[in-house]
Structure formats: structure tokens, C-alpha cells
Tab-separated table of C-alpha atoms (C1' of nucleotides) in Angstrom:
chain	number	residue	atom	x	y	z
A	52	MET	CA	-0.035	-0.012	-0.055
A	53	GLN	CA	1.403	3.324	-1.065
A	54	TYR	CA	0.228	6.930	-0.663
A	55	TRP	CA	-0.086	9.646	-3.146
A	56	LEU	CA	-1.247	13.263	-3.750
A	57	PHE	CA	-3.152	14.169	-6.944
A	58	LYS	CA	-3.512	17.921	-7.858
A	59	THR	CA	-6.641	19.207	-9.571
A	60	GLU	CA	-8.000	22.579	-10.427
A	61	PRO	CA	-11.397	22.763	-8.822
A	62	ASP	CA	-12.586	24.970	-11.586
A	63	ALA	CA	-12.025	22.125	-13.928
A	64	PHE	CA	-12.727	19.152	-11.689
A	65	SER	CA	-13.171	19.257	-8.017
A	66	ILE	CA	-13.491	16.641	-5.243
A	67	ASP	CA	-17.277	17.528	-5.407
A	68	ASP	CA	-17.351	16.484	-9.063
A	69	LEU	CA	-15.621	13.185	-8.066
A	70	ALA	CA	-18.223	12.556	-5.372
A	71	ASN	CA	-20.883	13.238	-7.909
A	72	MET	CA	-19.620	10.866	-10.530
A	73	PRO	CA	-21.570	7.671	-11.229
A	74	ASN	CA	-20.045	5.116	-8.636
A	75	GLN	CA	-18.000	8.145	-7.385
A	76	THR	CA	-15.287	7.005	-9.748
A	77	GLU	CA	-13.408	8.788	-12.408
A	78	HIS	CA	-10.328	8.160	-14.681
A	79	TRP	CA	-7.620	10.641	-13.772
A	80	ASP	CA	-6.679	11.827	-17.437
A	81	GLY	CA	-4.595	14.538	-18.835
A	82	ILE	CA	-1.349	13.872	-16.895
A	83	ARG	CA	1.292	15.106	-19.332
A	84	ASN	CA	4.529	15.056	-17.253
A	85	TYR	CA	6.892	12.265	-17.682
A	86	GLN	CA	7.717	11.946	-13.931
A	87	ALA	CA	4.103	11.882	-12.953
A	88	ARG	CA	3.570	9.430	-15.742
A	89	ASN	CA	6.096	6.997	-14.484
A	90	PHE	CA	4.529	7.088	-10.969
A	91	LEU	CA	1.034	6.376	-12.693
A	92	ARG	CA	2.267	3.606	-14.910
A	93	ASP	CA	4.863	1.906	-12.776
A	94	GLN	CA	3.985	2.364	-9.046
A	95	ILE	CA	0.441	3.329	-8.323
A	96	LYS	CA	-1.563	0.138	-7.453
A	97	GLN	CA	-5.154	-0.661	-6.712
A	98	GLY	CA	-6.127	0.193	-3.176
A	99	ASP	CA	-3.358	3.004	-2.871
A	100	GLN	CA	-4.675	5.993	-0.947
A	101	VAL	CA	-4.837	9.233	-2.716
A	102	PHE	CA	-5.033	12.893	-1.254
A	103	ILE	CA	-7.067	15.091	-3.594
A	104	TYR	CA	-5.522	18.619	-3.666
A	105	HIS	CA	-6.907	21.701	-5.158
A	106	SER	CA	-4.592	23.976	-6.889
A	107	SER	CA	-4.675	27.305	-8.660
A	108	CYS	CA	-7.741	28.512	-6.716
A	109	LYS	CA	-8.649	30.666	-3.817
A	110	ASP	CA	-8.191	27.937	-1.167
A	111	VAL	CA	-5.364	25.753	-2.107
A	112	GLY	CA	-4.737	22.606	-0.032
A	113	ILE	CA	-5.760	19.116	0.609
A	114	VAL	CA	-9.589	18.592	0.477
A	115	GLY	CA	-10.236	14.885	0.630
A	116	LEU	CA	-9.240	11.309	0.130
A	117	ALA	CA	-9.708	8.806	-2.753
A	118	GLU	CA	-8.672	5.319	-3.546
A	119	VAL	CA	-7.166	3.732	-6.575
A	120	VAL	CA	-9.645	1.281	-8.171
A	121	LYS	CA	-7.844	0.617	-11.574
A	122	GLU	CA	-4.263	0.559	-12.226
A	123	ALA	CA	-2.693	2.335	-15.266
A	124	TYR	CA	-4.057	2.006	-18.640
A	125	PRO	CA	-3.594	4.299	-21.752
A	126	ASP	CA	-5.122	7.728	-21.442
A	127	HIS	CA	-7.492	7.768	-24.482
A	128	THR	CA	-7.392	11.565	-24.605
A	129	GLN	CA	-3.943	11.385	-26.113
A	130	PHE	CA	-5.375	9.883	-29.322
A	131	ASN	CA	-8.249	12.388	-29.744
A	132	PRO	CA	-7.412	15.557	-31.646
A	133	GLU	CA	-10.530	16.963	-30.252
A	134	THR	CA	-9.202	17.306	-26.905
A	135	LYS	CA	-6.444	19.486	-25.563
A	136	TYR	CA	-4.714	16.486	-24.287
A	137	TYR	CA	-4.055	15.193	-27.814
A	138	ASP	CA	-0.505	14.074	-28.418
A	139	PRO	CA	0.303	13.416	-32.129
A	140	LYS	CA	3.467	11.720	-31.269
A	141	SER	CA	1.731	8.944	-29.303
A	142	THR	CA	0.526	5.790	-30.955
A	143	GLN	CA	-1.774	3.093	-30.062
A	144	ASP	CA	0.965	0.542	-30.119
A	145	LYS	CA	3.162	2.657	-27.877
A	146	PRO	CA	1.071	4.955	-25.777
A	147	ARG	CA	3.072	7.697	-24.099
A	148	TRP	CA	0.392	8.676	-21.403
A	149	TYR	CA	-1.387	6.658	-18.926
A	150	MET	CA	-4.196	7.151	-16.307
A	151	VAL	CA	-5.648	5.409	-13.226
A	152	ASP	CA	-9.137	5.306	-11.975
A	153	ILE	CA	-9.862	6.696	-8.553
A	154	LYS	CA	-12.999	6.467	-6.320
A	155	PHE	CA	-14.068	9.156	-3.844
A	156	LYS	CA	-13.748	8.069	-0.211
A	157	GLN	CA	-14.036	11.176	1.922
A	158	LYS	CA	-14.219	14.878	1.805
A	159	PHE	CA	-12.667	16.511	4.756
A	160	ASP	CA	-14.844	18.912	6.943
A	161	HIS	CA	-12.020	21.475	6.761
A	162	LEU	CA	-9.471	22.316	4.118
A	163	LEU	CA	-5.959	21.422	5.172
A	164	SER	CA	-4.438	24.373	3.554
A	165	LEU	CA	-0.952	24.550	1.769
A	166	LYS	CA	-0.005	27.206	4.467
A	167	ALA	CA	-0.937	24.945	7.370
A	168	ILE	CA	0.869	21.994	5.796
A	169	LYS	CA	3.976	24.041	5.343
A	170	GLN	CA	3.884	25.007	9.093
A	171	MET	CA	3.604	21.265	10.342
A	172	ALA	CA	6.739	20.376	11.908
A	173	ASP	CA	6.494	16.677	10.778
A	174	ILE	CA	5.997	17.492	7.135
A	175	SER	CA	9.360	17.851	5.313
A	176	GLU	CA	9.414	15.183	2.675
A	177	VAL	CA	6.259	15.407	0.607
A	178	GLY	CA	6.845	17.324	-2.713
A	179	LEU	CA	4.421	20.031	-1.802
A	180	VAL	CA	6.896	21.659	0.565
A	181	LYS	CA	9.993	21.001	-1.370
A	182	LYS	CA	11.421	22.299	-4.730
A	183	GLY	CA	9.838	20.573	-7.631
A	184	GLY	CA	6.473	20.471	-5.857
A	185	ARG	CA	4.771	21.297	-9.152
A	186	LEU	CA	4.277	17.728	-9.987
A	187	SER	CA	0.623	16.897	-10.439
A	188	VAL	CA	0.994	13.321	-9.070
A	189	MET	CA	3.477	12.989	-6.211
A	190	PRO	CA	4.201	10.085	-3.650
A	191	VAL	CA	3.507	10.866	0.067
A	192	PRO	CA	5.658	9.006	2.467
A	193	GLU	CA	3.619	6.882	4.816
A	194	HIS	CA	4.402	8.664	8.055
A	195	GLU	CA	3.585	12.056	6.508
A	196	PHE	CA	0.439	10.600	5.072
A	197	ARG	CA	-0.690	9.754	8.609
A	198	VAL	CA	0.226	13.037	10.067
A	199	LEU	CA	-1.615	14.827	7.362
A	200	LEU	CA	-4.709	12.516	7.510
A	201	LYS	CA	-4.948	12.997	11.248
A	202	GLN	CA	-4.639	16.791	10.905
A	203	ALA	CA	-7.248	16.857	8.259
A	204	THR	CA	-9.730	14.797	10.050
A	205	GLN	CA	-9.472	16.028	13.632
A	206	SER	CA	-11.992	18.775	14.576
A	207	GLN	CA	-10.519	22.020	14.944
B	128	DG	C1'	-2.048	39.023	-13.613
B	129	DC	C1'	2.681	38.439	-12.290
B	130	DC	C1'	6.500	35.911	-11.961
B	131	DA	C1'	9.741	32.205	-10.273
B	132	DA	C1'	10.659	27.548	-11.026
B	133	DC	C1'	10.622	23.993	-13.859
B	134	DG	C1'	10.069	21.072	-18.053
B	135	DT	C1'	10.339	20.625	-23.169
B	136	DT	C1'	11.844	21.539	-27.683
B	137	DG	C1'	14.855	21.933	-31.236
B	138	DG	C1'	18.856	23.908	-33.702
B	139	DC	C1'	23.441	23.175	-33.933
C	86	DG	C1'	24.515	16.345	-26.043
C	87	DC	C1'	24.322	21.420	-24.977
C	88	DC	C1'	21.662	25.123	-24.127
C	89	DA	C1'	18.728	28.935	-25.370
C	90	DA	C1'	13.995	29.828	-26.237
C	91	DC	C1'	9.740	28.889	-25.073
C	92	DG	C1'	5.783	26.958	-22.575
C	93	DT	C1'	3.495	25.541	-18.262
C	94	DT	C1'	2.563	25.437	-13.508
C	95	DG	C1'	0.884	27.233	-9.519
C	96	DG	C1'	1.235	30.379	-5.264
C	97	DC	C1'	0.580	34.861	-4.292
DNA sequence: GCCAACGTTGGC
DNA sequence: GCCAACGTTGGC
């Protein structure tokens, strides 16, 4: 079991959108960064736990929890010229981009803001607080996952 | 909307 | 394979 953080822009797709999907499940398409792709394709497994993080909005931070329900398979948007994720260099034989399916588990009562995360003494390894934190899919060390989850779920 | 920090592209 | 130019991300 591993732990991850997925970023999303809530204007495009928020945790509420995920919760309102049929079966509360959605494929996480549109990842177009090689490092993030490698995590998706090689390391993310069914049952892994995923923090959902809202970026580029008024209230940035971790908003909830989801679970991986389907492991990596080709992101179909790369083959579709109609989408902004179309990649003309990708082929059906050798897809360049992958995605996983995640299912909504929980929305936290309170946002765990980026500011608060940066102030937490035990949080030093997760990419959010380090350089290179712009990855849209990043691993979360188990002990930091636990600290963050506890902080996010305890009443304030 | 600004801009710093990255990542990608492509000429050489 | 270098590196300048360009594009994107994302916090503020």
C-alpha cells in the first residue's frame, strides 16, 4: 500500500465533481508530465490511498481522500485531436500517457491548507513543501500521510 | 495578472 | 549532448 497526492484545479474538476460521478469514480486523465506518468504507470496500485489537492484557486490545499480502483491504462485523450490532451506523437501501439481510476472516499470537513501543511513540523518530505513541488502526481511518505490525515480529520 | 521555477523542444 | 528559447504550473 502506497500513498499519493493528486492535484486538480477545482474549476475544472473538484472533489465534489468526483463525489458526484456515477459510482463516485473517475479516470484521472490529462497527466502530461513524464515523472508523474512514471508514477502512474509503474508504481500506483489498486487500493493505494490518494489525497485530493485543489490547486490554482482561492483555497489551495488537501480537500479529501480517494482510492485507486483501477491501475494504469492508456489515457485515451492522447489519441483524440478534439481534446487539449491530444499528443500526435503517441501511438496506439506505444501509448505515451497513462491514467488510473480513482474512487471518492471522503471529503474533509475542513480544508488542510498549503499554508498549514508548510507549518507542520513533521512534514518535510512530501513534494508540496519542497522544490519541484509542481508535480501533479506525487508520492506521500507513509508517516507524513498519517500526520496529514490526522490533521485533516480532527475537529479544529 | 505576475513571475519564479521548472520542463520541453529543437537547432546546432 | 548542449543550451537558449519557449511553454506551463501554480502560489501569491
